[in-house]
């Protein structure tokens, strides 16, 4: 059982007249939600308590010369004559800081900039409002706040905090722009099912009584689930359904049940235009810099690589991530949406240690014990015929097939097509051979493996493992004295209230779908 007071289902809504679209207004989560186009320069959280701001964002330059600091995109309706607005406190500025808005159309193309507002060098503890002189262009759908300056050398910094970013037809007052208010509805919840699935859509289903706080949920509201202060899931409400219930005996009036469903940031990535492709995963920020989903690529959340890009009109941010990660399959690059709603992209050197160990033995106190296990193999895991669709932006070819004939004789033809990028022009007929070889070496023979486990999260050790074993992480599973090295493919947390009331002790189970730690994933695109 878990303490009901430790479970929180939080609905985020904006009670102010104008929403604050800034993801990270004061550096509470480091540089996530901000970016620089200058290699080596960083945006980070700092303690500014001596200046009256407990937390703030600091830009630290890597060298002398031009620098730029940008927010992530936020919506602006140019067709309706709206303008973007920004408010922030300059704790300290070391040089003149030129602030402008840069506009993007529905295809993800830059289409213009606003007038410039300059924050003078040497400013301390001053509140600023950035109010454009003219509306956004008619075709504008999103924009970014860009702040540029000339650094005198390495380590030149600006310290800013309490950002508010919004858009409207007329300038709102600073006080009318508000951040999200989070309302805990867990007291009325009957059960919670939260799934994380890497780059497949993660989902949340919450069943609750029809109290006013629950019925306030609307599609588009943010929602998150926490247990004991630890985040389990983050996403956006997609649907709210209220249904009547029949009583088991006459004269009993049961309140309707409300079902809230939500999806994680994979849906957001799929809906974000990203018309520029890259061939190296470390340069993915150059594809993602015009979206609203926060990302961390090889441990860096704020630097946008200056890289050669391929023209890929019509592609989404999710398309770019999948294709670029597939291009890097030989180096075992992994990507997933984490429990905070952040896109994580890593080469194996950065994250591929064992995240958790699970066991069926009560004697092994250092490992998390599971209560159910499924072991076997699946012929659908077999890939023995590989095609590779290769694109350089200007042309696309499909190379292959590359075939493991022994596997075909044993299992029949099991074909898969992987999509990659290649900067060469013209494209080689052998492009993709390395990827195909890696796939065939790892996937041509279905292996006996642990396919899934379930934990009952009744102790701190098991709970910590259930949170640490995220999609794409490696775990060890000990089953009948044999240790299996596995890759987590999907995680589903199930929290169920006793007697349908989370104000009473609840049970928390976690189901893990597992794959081989060395196999190449089946293609997602």
XYZ file of N, CA and C in Angstrom, residues 370-523:
462
model
N 10.194 -8.324 -8.218
C 9.007 -8.290 -9.065
C 8.042 -9.383 -8.628
N 6.769 -9.211 -9.001
C 5.732 -10.161 -8.584
C 5.215 -10.991 -9.743
N 5.584 -10.619 -10.968
C 5.145 -11.398 -12.130
C 6.202 -11.242 -13.220
N 6.360 -12.289 -14.040
C 7.346 -12.266 -15.105
C 6.819 -13.071 -16.287
N 7.142 -12.611 -17.483
C 6.825 -13.352 -18.710
C 8.132 -13.563 -19.460
N 8.457 -14.835 -19.741
C 9.692 -15.158 -20.428
C 9.362 -15.956 -21.685
N 10.026 -15.678 -22.800
C 9.767 -16.415 -24.026
C 10.433 -15.726 -25.198
N 9.960 -16.025 -26.404
C 10.449 -15.324 -27.580
C 9.278 -15.082 -28.513
N 9.479 -14.170 -29.475
C 8.435 -13.791 -30.405
C 9.050 -13.723 -31.801
N 8.473 -14.459 -32.728
C 9.012 -14.448 -34.089
C 8.920 -13.064 -34.724
N 8.023 -12.203 -34.235
C 7.915 -10.851 -34.773
C 9.141 -10.006 -34.444
N 9.958 -10.462 -33.478
C 11.202 -9.736 -33.178
C 12.258 -9.973 -34.248
N 12.072 -10.995 -35.060
C 13.062 -11.375 -36.066
C 13.062 -10.397 -37.243
N 14.244 -9.921 -37.613
C 14.426 -9.135 -38.841
C 15.569 -9.778 -39.609
N 15.276 -10.322 -40.762
C 16.334 -10.962 -41.544
C 16.452 -10.411 -42.967
N 15.627 -9.428 -43.284
C 15.688 -8.773 -44.587
C 15.527 -7.271 -44.362
N 16.537 -6.509 -44.745
C 16.561 -5.091 -44.404
C 16.627 -4.226 -45.674
N 15.725 -3.257 -45.756
C 15.773 -2.183 -46.738
C 16.086 -0.888 -45.989
N 16.811 0.002 -46.623
C 17.127 1.295 -46.017
C 16.734 2.402 -46.990
N 15.772 3.225 -46.574
C 15.382 4.401 -47.351
C 16.296 5.551 -46.947
N 17.062 6.050 -47.901
C 18.072 7.072 -47.629
C 17.674 8.373 -48.311
N 17.789 9.491 -47.590
C 17.427 10.792 -48.150
C 18.513 11.811 -47.845
N 18.788 12.673 -48.823
C 19.670 13.816 -48.570
C 18.898 15.124 -48.668
N 17.572 15.030 -48.648
C 16.717 16.205 -48.779
C 16.282 16.438 -50.205
N 17.235 16.361 -51.141
C 16.910 16.598 -52.548
C 16.413 15.340 -53.233
N 16.904 14.180 -52.814
C 16.482 12.922 -53.420
C 16.383 11.844 -52.351
N 15.585 10.835 -52.656
C 15.389 9.716 -51.731
C 15.467 8.423 -52.530
N 16.255 7.476 -52.027
C 16.351 6.166 -52.662
C 16.159 5.088 -51.600
N 15.707 3.914 -52.046
C 15.597 2.771 -51.147
C 16.616 1.724 -51.586
N 17.582 1.464 -50.709
C 18.640 0.501 -50.995
C 18.347 -0.844 -50.328
N 18.965 -1.899 -50.862
C 18.772 -3.232 -50.326
C 18.023 -4.099 -51.322
N 17.596 -5.277 -50.918
C 17.658 -5.754 -49.535
C 19.010 -6.366 -49.174
N 19.316 -6.273 -47.877
C 20.385 -7.049 -47.286
C 19.720 -8.198 -46.534
N 20.206 -9.418 -46.707
C 19.470 -10.596 -46.256
C 20.371 -11.540 -45.468
N 19.852 -12.071 -44.378
C 20.463 -13.200 -43.674
C 19.716 -14.456 -44.130
N 20.312 -15.200 -45.091
C 19.594 -16.300 -45.728
C 19.355 -17.469 -44.781
N 20.252 -17.678 -43.816
C 20.036 -18.760 -42.849
C 18.807 -18.480 -42.003
N 18.633 -17.211 -41.620
C 17.461 -16.851 -40.830
C 16.186 -16.965 -41.650
N 16.261 -16.579 -42.933
C 15.089 -16.708 -43.800
C 14.667 -18.164 -43.919
N 15.654 -19.073 -44.036
C 15.343 -20.491 -44.132
C 14.671 -21.006 -42.864
N 15.070 -20.443 -41.718
C 14.522 -20.924 -40.443
C 13.204 -20.266 -40.083
N 13.044 -18.976 -40.395
C 11.911 -18.206 -39.895
C 11.030 -17.617 -40.992
N 11.420 -17.782 -42.245
C 10.704 -17.102 -43.314
C 11.184 -15.670 -43.425
N 10.755 -14.990 -44.452
C 11.191 -13.607 -44.666
C 10.531 -12.677 -43.649
N 11.363 -11.976 -42.925
C 10.909 -10.989 -41.932
C 11.581 -9.672 -42.283
N 10.888 -8.840 -43.036
C 11.499 -7.641 -43.607
C 11.160 -6.388 -42.804
N 12.082 -5.439 -42.827
C 11.862 -4.132 -42.203
C 12.568 -3.074 -43.036
N 11.969 -1.891 -43.094
C 12.559 -0.764 -43.807
C 12.895 0.343 -42.813
N 14.143 0.742 -42.785
C 14.599 1.824 -41.912
C 14.853 3.069 -42.754
N 14.538 4.243 -42.190
C 14.694 5.509 -42.903
C 15.824 6.317 -42.274
N 16.763 6.768 -43.116
C 17.927 7.486 -42.624
C 18.213 8.707 -43.482
N 19.162 9.529 -42.985
C 19.671 10.663 -43.749
C 21.111 10.393 -44.176
N 21.496 11.002 -45.296
C 22.865 10.927 -45.801
C 23.129 12.239 -46.524
N 24.224 12.909 -46.170
C 24.514 14.230 -46.751
C 25.103 14.143 -48.148
N 25.478 12.946 -48.607
C 26.137 12.831 -49.905
C 25.164 13.053 -51.060
N 25.697 13.556 -52.154
C 24.917 13.719 -53.376
C 25.859 13.494 -54.564
N 25.565 12.526 -55.444
C 24.386 11.652 -55.402
C 24.502 10.596 -54.305
N 23.377 9.992 -53.981
C 23.355 8.962 -52.953
C 23.946 7.661 -53.487
N 24.715 7.001 -52.643
C 25.362 5.753 -53.043
C 24.378 4.585 -52.958
N 24.455 3.627 -53.877
C 23.592 2.437 -53.790
C 23.916 1.546 -52.608
N 25.062 1.806 -51.940
C 25.406 1.022 -50.752
C 25.126 1.787 -49.456
N 24.596 2.997 -49.580
C 24.270 3.763 -48.370
C 23.277 2.978 -47.519
N 23.575 2.851 -46.239
C 22.726 2.067 -45.347
C 23.241 0.678 -45.079
N 24.359 0.284 -45.733
C 24.874 -1.074 -45.550
C 25.305 -1.323 -44.100
N 25.925 -0.318 -43.490
C 26.357 -0.486 -42.101
C 25.186 -0.669 -41.155
N 24.144 0.128 -41.372
C 22.938 -0.017 -40.561
C 22.337 -1.402 -40.748
N 22.216 -1.852 -42.003
C 21.633 -3.167 -42.269
C 22.431 -4.268 -41.590
N 23.749 -4.165 -41.639
C 24.596 -5.175 -40.995
C 24.356 -5.217 -39.487
N 24.231 -4.030 -38.880
C 23.982 -3.969 -37.439
C 22.638 -4.603 -37.090
N 21.609 -4.327 -37.898
C 20.282 -4.891 -37.653
C 20.315 -6.412 -37.786
N 20.930 -6.915 -38.847
C 20.955 -8.368 -39.067
C 21.775 -9.085 -38.005
N 22.868 -8.485 -37.571
C 23.687 -9.109 -36.525
C 22.918 -9.245 -35.220
N 22.028 -8.311 -34.951
C 21.340 -8.274 -33.658
C 19.957 -8.914 -33.671
N 19.311 -9.000 -34.846
C 17.894 -9.336 -34.871
C 17.526 -10.541 -35.727
N 18.495 -11.218 -36.338
C 18.162 -12.289 -37.278
C 17.633 -13.551 -36.602
N 17.927 -13.718 -35.322
C 17.484 -14.932 -34.619
C 16.741 -14.544 -33.349
N 15.436 -14.804 -33.271
C 14.701 -14.511 -32.034
C 15.317 -15.268 -30.858
N 15.521 -14.556 -29.772
C 16.171 -15.151 -28.609
C 15.199 -15.277 -27.449
N 15.401 -16.306 -26.636
C 14.639 -16.435 -25.405
C 15.025 -15.276 -24.490
N 14.039 -14.583 -23.964
C 14.332 -13.401 -23.156
C 13.207 -13.185 -22.153
N 13.453 -12.295 -21.217
C 12.391 -11.815 -20.335
C 11.626 -10.752 -21.107
N 10.347 -11.019 -21.353
C 9.535 -10.112 -22.166
C 8.855 -9.026 -21.347
N 8.529 -9.330 -20.096
C 7.869 -8.335 -19.249
C 7.980 -8.743 -17.793
N 7.913 -7.749 -16.916
C 7.821 -7.988 -15.479
C 6.829 -6.997 -14.894
N 6.321 -7.322 -13.725
C 5.433 -6.427 -12.981
C 5.952 -6.312 -11.562
N 6.028 -5.081 -11.065
C 6.426 -4.858 -9.680
C 5.247 -4.337 -8.874
N 5.220 -4.719 -7.600
C 4.271 -4.158 -6.638
C 5.090 -3.218 -5.769
N 4.876 -1.935 -5.925
C 5.790 -0.934 -5.388
C 5.490 -0.622 -3.921
N 5.818 -1.583 -3.081
C 5.448 -1.504 -1.668
C 6.594 -1.051 -0.775
N 7.826 -0.939 -1.298
C 8.975 -0.521 -0.495
C 9.716 0.598 -1.211
N 10.511 1.375 -0.473
C 11.284 2.451 -1.115
C 12.218 1.939 -2.214
N 12.806 0.749 -2.025
C 13.721 0.202 -3.032
C 12.988 -0.086 -4.336
N 11.809 -0.697 -4.230
C 11.055 -1.030 -5.439
C 10.533 0.239 -6.097
N 10.093 1.196 -5.313
C 9.571 2.437 -5.885
C 10.660 3.189 -6.645
N 11.859 3.236 -6.060
C 12.963 3.921 -6.726
C 13.296 3.242 -8.049
N 13.271 1.918 -8.083
C 13.563 1.185 -9.320
C 12.478 1.411 -10.356
N 11.216 1.464 -9.902
C 10.100 1.659 -10.836
C 10.177 3.007 -11.529
N 10.736 3.999 -10.854
C 10.882 5.329 -11.452
C 12.143 5.404 -12.311
N 13.233 4.765 -11.856
C 14.510 4.853 -12.573
C 14.497 4.083 -13.887
N 13.731 2.990 -13.949
C 13.741 2.121 -15.134
C 12.830 2.702 -16.217
N 13.274 3.781 -16.818
C 12.482 4.492 -17.826
C 12.669 3.851 -19.196
N 11.780 4.153 -20.147
C 11.968 3.646 -21.508
C 13.359 3.966 -22.057
N 13.925 2.973 -22.743
C 15.256 3.011 -23.364
C 16.398 2.817 -22.377
N 16.115 2.717 -21.081
C 17.179 2.427 -20.124
C 17.434 0.932 -20.048
N 18.666 0.574 -19.689
C 19.022 -0.830 -19.489
C 18.721 -1.240 -18.068
N 18.205 -2.460 -17.907
C 17.956 -3.029 -16.587
C 18.456 -4.467 -16.574
N 18.747 -4.955 -15.385
C 19.070 -6.363 -15.186
C 17.881 -7.045 -14.536
N 17.506 -8.220 -15.053
C 16.421 -8.994 -14.471
C 16.964 -10.375 -14.096
N 16.895 -10.691 -12.821
C 17.348 -11.995 -12.334
C 16.139 -12.911 -12.254
N 16.169 -13.986 -13.019
C 15.052 -14.934 -13.065
C 15.618 -16.355 -12.929
N 15.274 -17.009 -11.832
C 15.746 -18.374 -11.555
C 17.263 -18.462 -11.674
N 17.938 -17.553 -11.015
C 19.405 -17.502 -10.914
C 20.105 -17.149 -12.226
N 19.364 -16.785 -13.254
C 19.961 -16.315 -14.506
C 19.712 -14.817 -14.637
N 20.757 -14.072 -14.988
C 20.636 -12.622 -15.147
C 20.482 -12.270 -16.621
N 19.413 -11.550 -16.937
C 19.130 -11.119 -18.305
C 19.383 -9.613 -18.410
N 20.090 -9.221 -19.460
C 20.299 -7.799 -19.741
C 19.198 -7.350 -20.692
N 18.393 -6.394 -20.236
C 17.182 -6.014 -20.976
C 17.158 -4.512 -21.253
N 16.378 -4.155 -22.258
C 16.105 -2.759 -22.575
C 14.635 -2.497 -22.294
N 14.330 -1.454 -21.515
C 12.931 -1.103 -21.240
C 12.321 -0.476 -22.489
N 11.210 -1.031 -22.946
C 10.518 -0.503 -24.117
C 9.299 0.329 -23.735
N 8.636 -0.060 -22.650
C 7.420 0.646 -22.221
C 7.238 0.455 -20.730
N 6.746 1.505 -20.087
C 6.475 1.477 -18.647
C 5.036 1.913 -18.423
N 4.291 1.129 -17.649
C 2.913 1.491 -17.306
C 2.745 1.444 -15.792
N 2.434 2.589 -15.212
C 2.148 2.674 -13.778
C 0.641 2.563 -13.566
N 0.233 1.682 -12.644
C -1.187 1.503 -12.330
C -1.391 1.769 -10.838
N -2.121 2.835 -10.535
C -2.436 3.189 -9.143
C -3.935 3.023 -8.958
N -4.316 2.163 -8.035
C -5.726 1.838 -7.838
C -6.108 2.088 -6.392
N -7.192 2.817 -6.197
C -7.664 3.142 -4.858
C -8.489 2.006 -4.279
N -8.427 1.830 -2.996
C -9.307 0.879 -2.320
C -10.696 1.493 -2.222
N -11.693 0.705 -2.548
C -13.088 1.163 -2.516
C -13.288 2.407 -3.378
N -12.466 2.538 -4.412
C -12.648 3.643 -5.350
C -12.390 5.010 -4.775
N -11.482 5.119 -3.797
C -11.272 6.395 -3.136
C -9.788 6.540 -2.809
N -9.091 7.463 -3.499
C -7.663 7.637 -3.262
C -7.366 8.328 -1.936
N -8.386 8.672 -1.173
C -8.135 9.177 0.168
C -7.851 8.037 1.135
N -8.028 6.793 0.638
C -7.656 5.609 1.400
C -6.375 5.025 0.809
N -5.686 4.129 1.553
C -4.457 3.540 1.001
C -4.693 2.914 -0.370
N -3.722 3.076 -1.261
C -3.854 2.618 -2.637
C -2.727 1.653 -2.979
N -2.935 0.897 -4.053
C -1.888 0.009 -4.555
C -1.255 0.631 -5.791
N 0.036 0.357 -5.946
C 0.777 0.895 -7.085
C 1.586 -0.233 -7.704
N 1.211 -0.624 -8.916
C 1.945 -1.625 -9.680
C 2.569 -0.949 -10.901
N 3.684 -1.498 -11.362
C 4.305 -1.023 -12.593
C 4.596 -2.208 -13.498
N 4.132 -2.106 -14.742
C 4.375 -3.135 -15.757
C 5.480 -2.648 -16.697
N 6.474 -3.496 -16.933
C 7.573 -3.168 -17.836
C 7.541 -4.112 -19.030
N 7.465 -3.549 -20.232
C 7.667 -4.328 -21.451
C 9.146 -4.229 -21.786
N 9.796 -5.400 -21.989
C 11.241 -5.438 -22.119
C 11.667 -6.038 -23.453
N 12.821 -5.608 -23.920
C 13.444 -6.186 -25.094
C 14.888 -6.496 -24.787
N 15.570 -7.077 -25.750
C 16.994 -7.348 -25.577
C 17.766 -6.040 -25.501
N 18.778 -5.991 -24.634
C 19.580 -4.778 -24.491
C 20.419 -4.496 -25.719
N 20.666 -5.513 -26.547
C 21.546 -5.339 -27.701
C 20.814 -5.286 -29.036
N 19.533 -5.653 -29.055
C 18.795 -5.679 -30.323
C 18.532 -4.264 -30.827
N 18.453 -4.120 -32.137
C 18.077 -2.848 -32.747
C 16.555 -2.757 -32.748
N 15.978 -1.654 -32.284
C 14.514 -1.548 -32.245
C 13.889 -1.673 -33.634
N 12.675 -2.179 -33.680
C 11.921 -2.191 -34.926
C 11.705 -0.751 -35.387
N 11.649 -0.501 -36.687
C 11.489 0.884 -37.162
C 10.166 1.471 -36.703
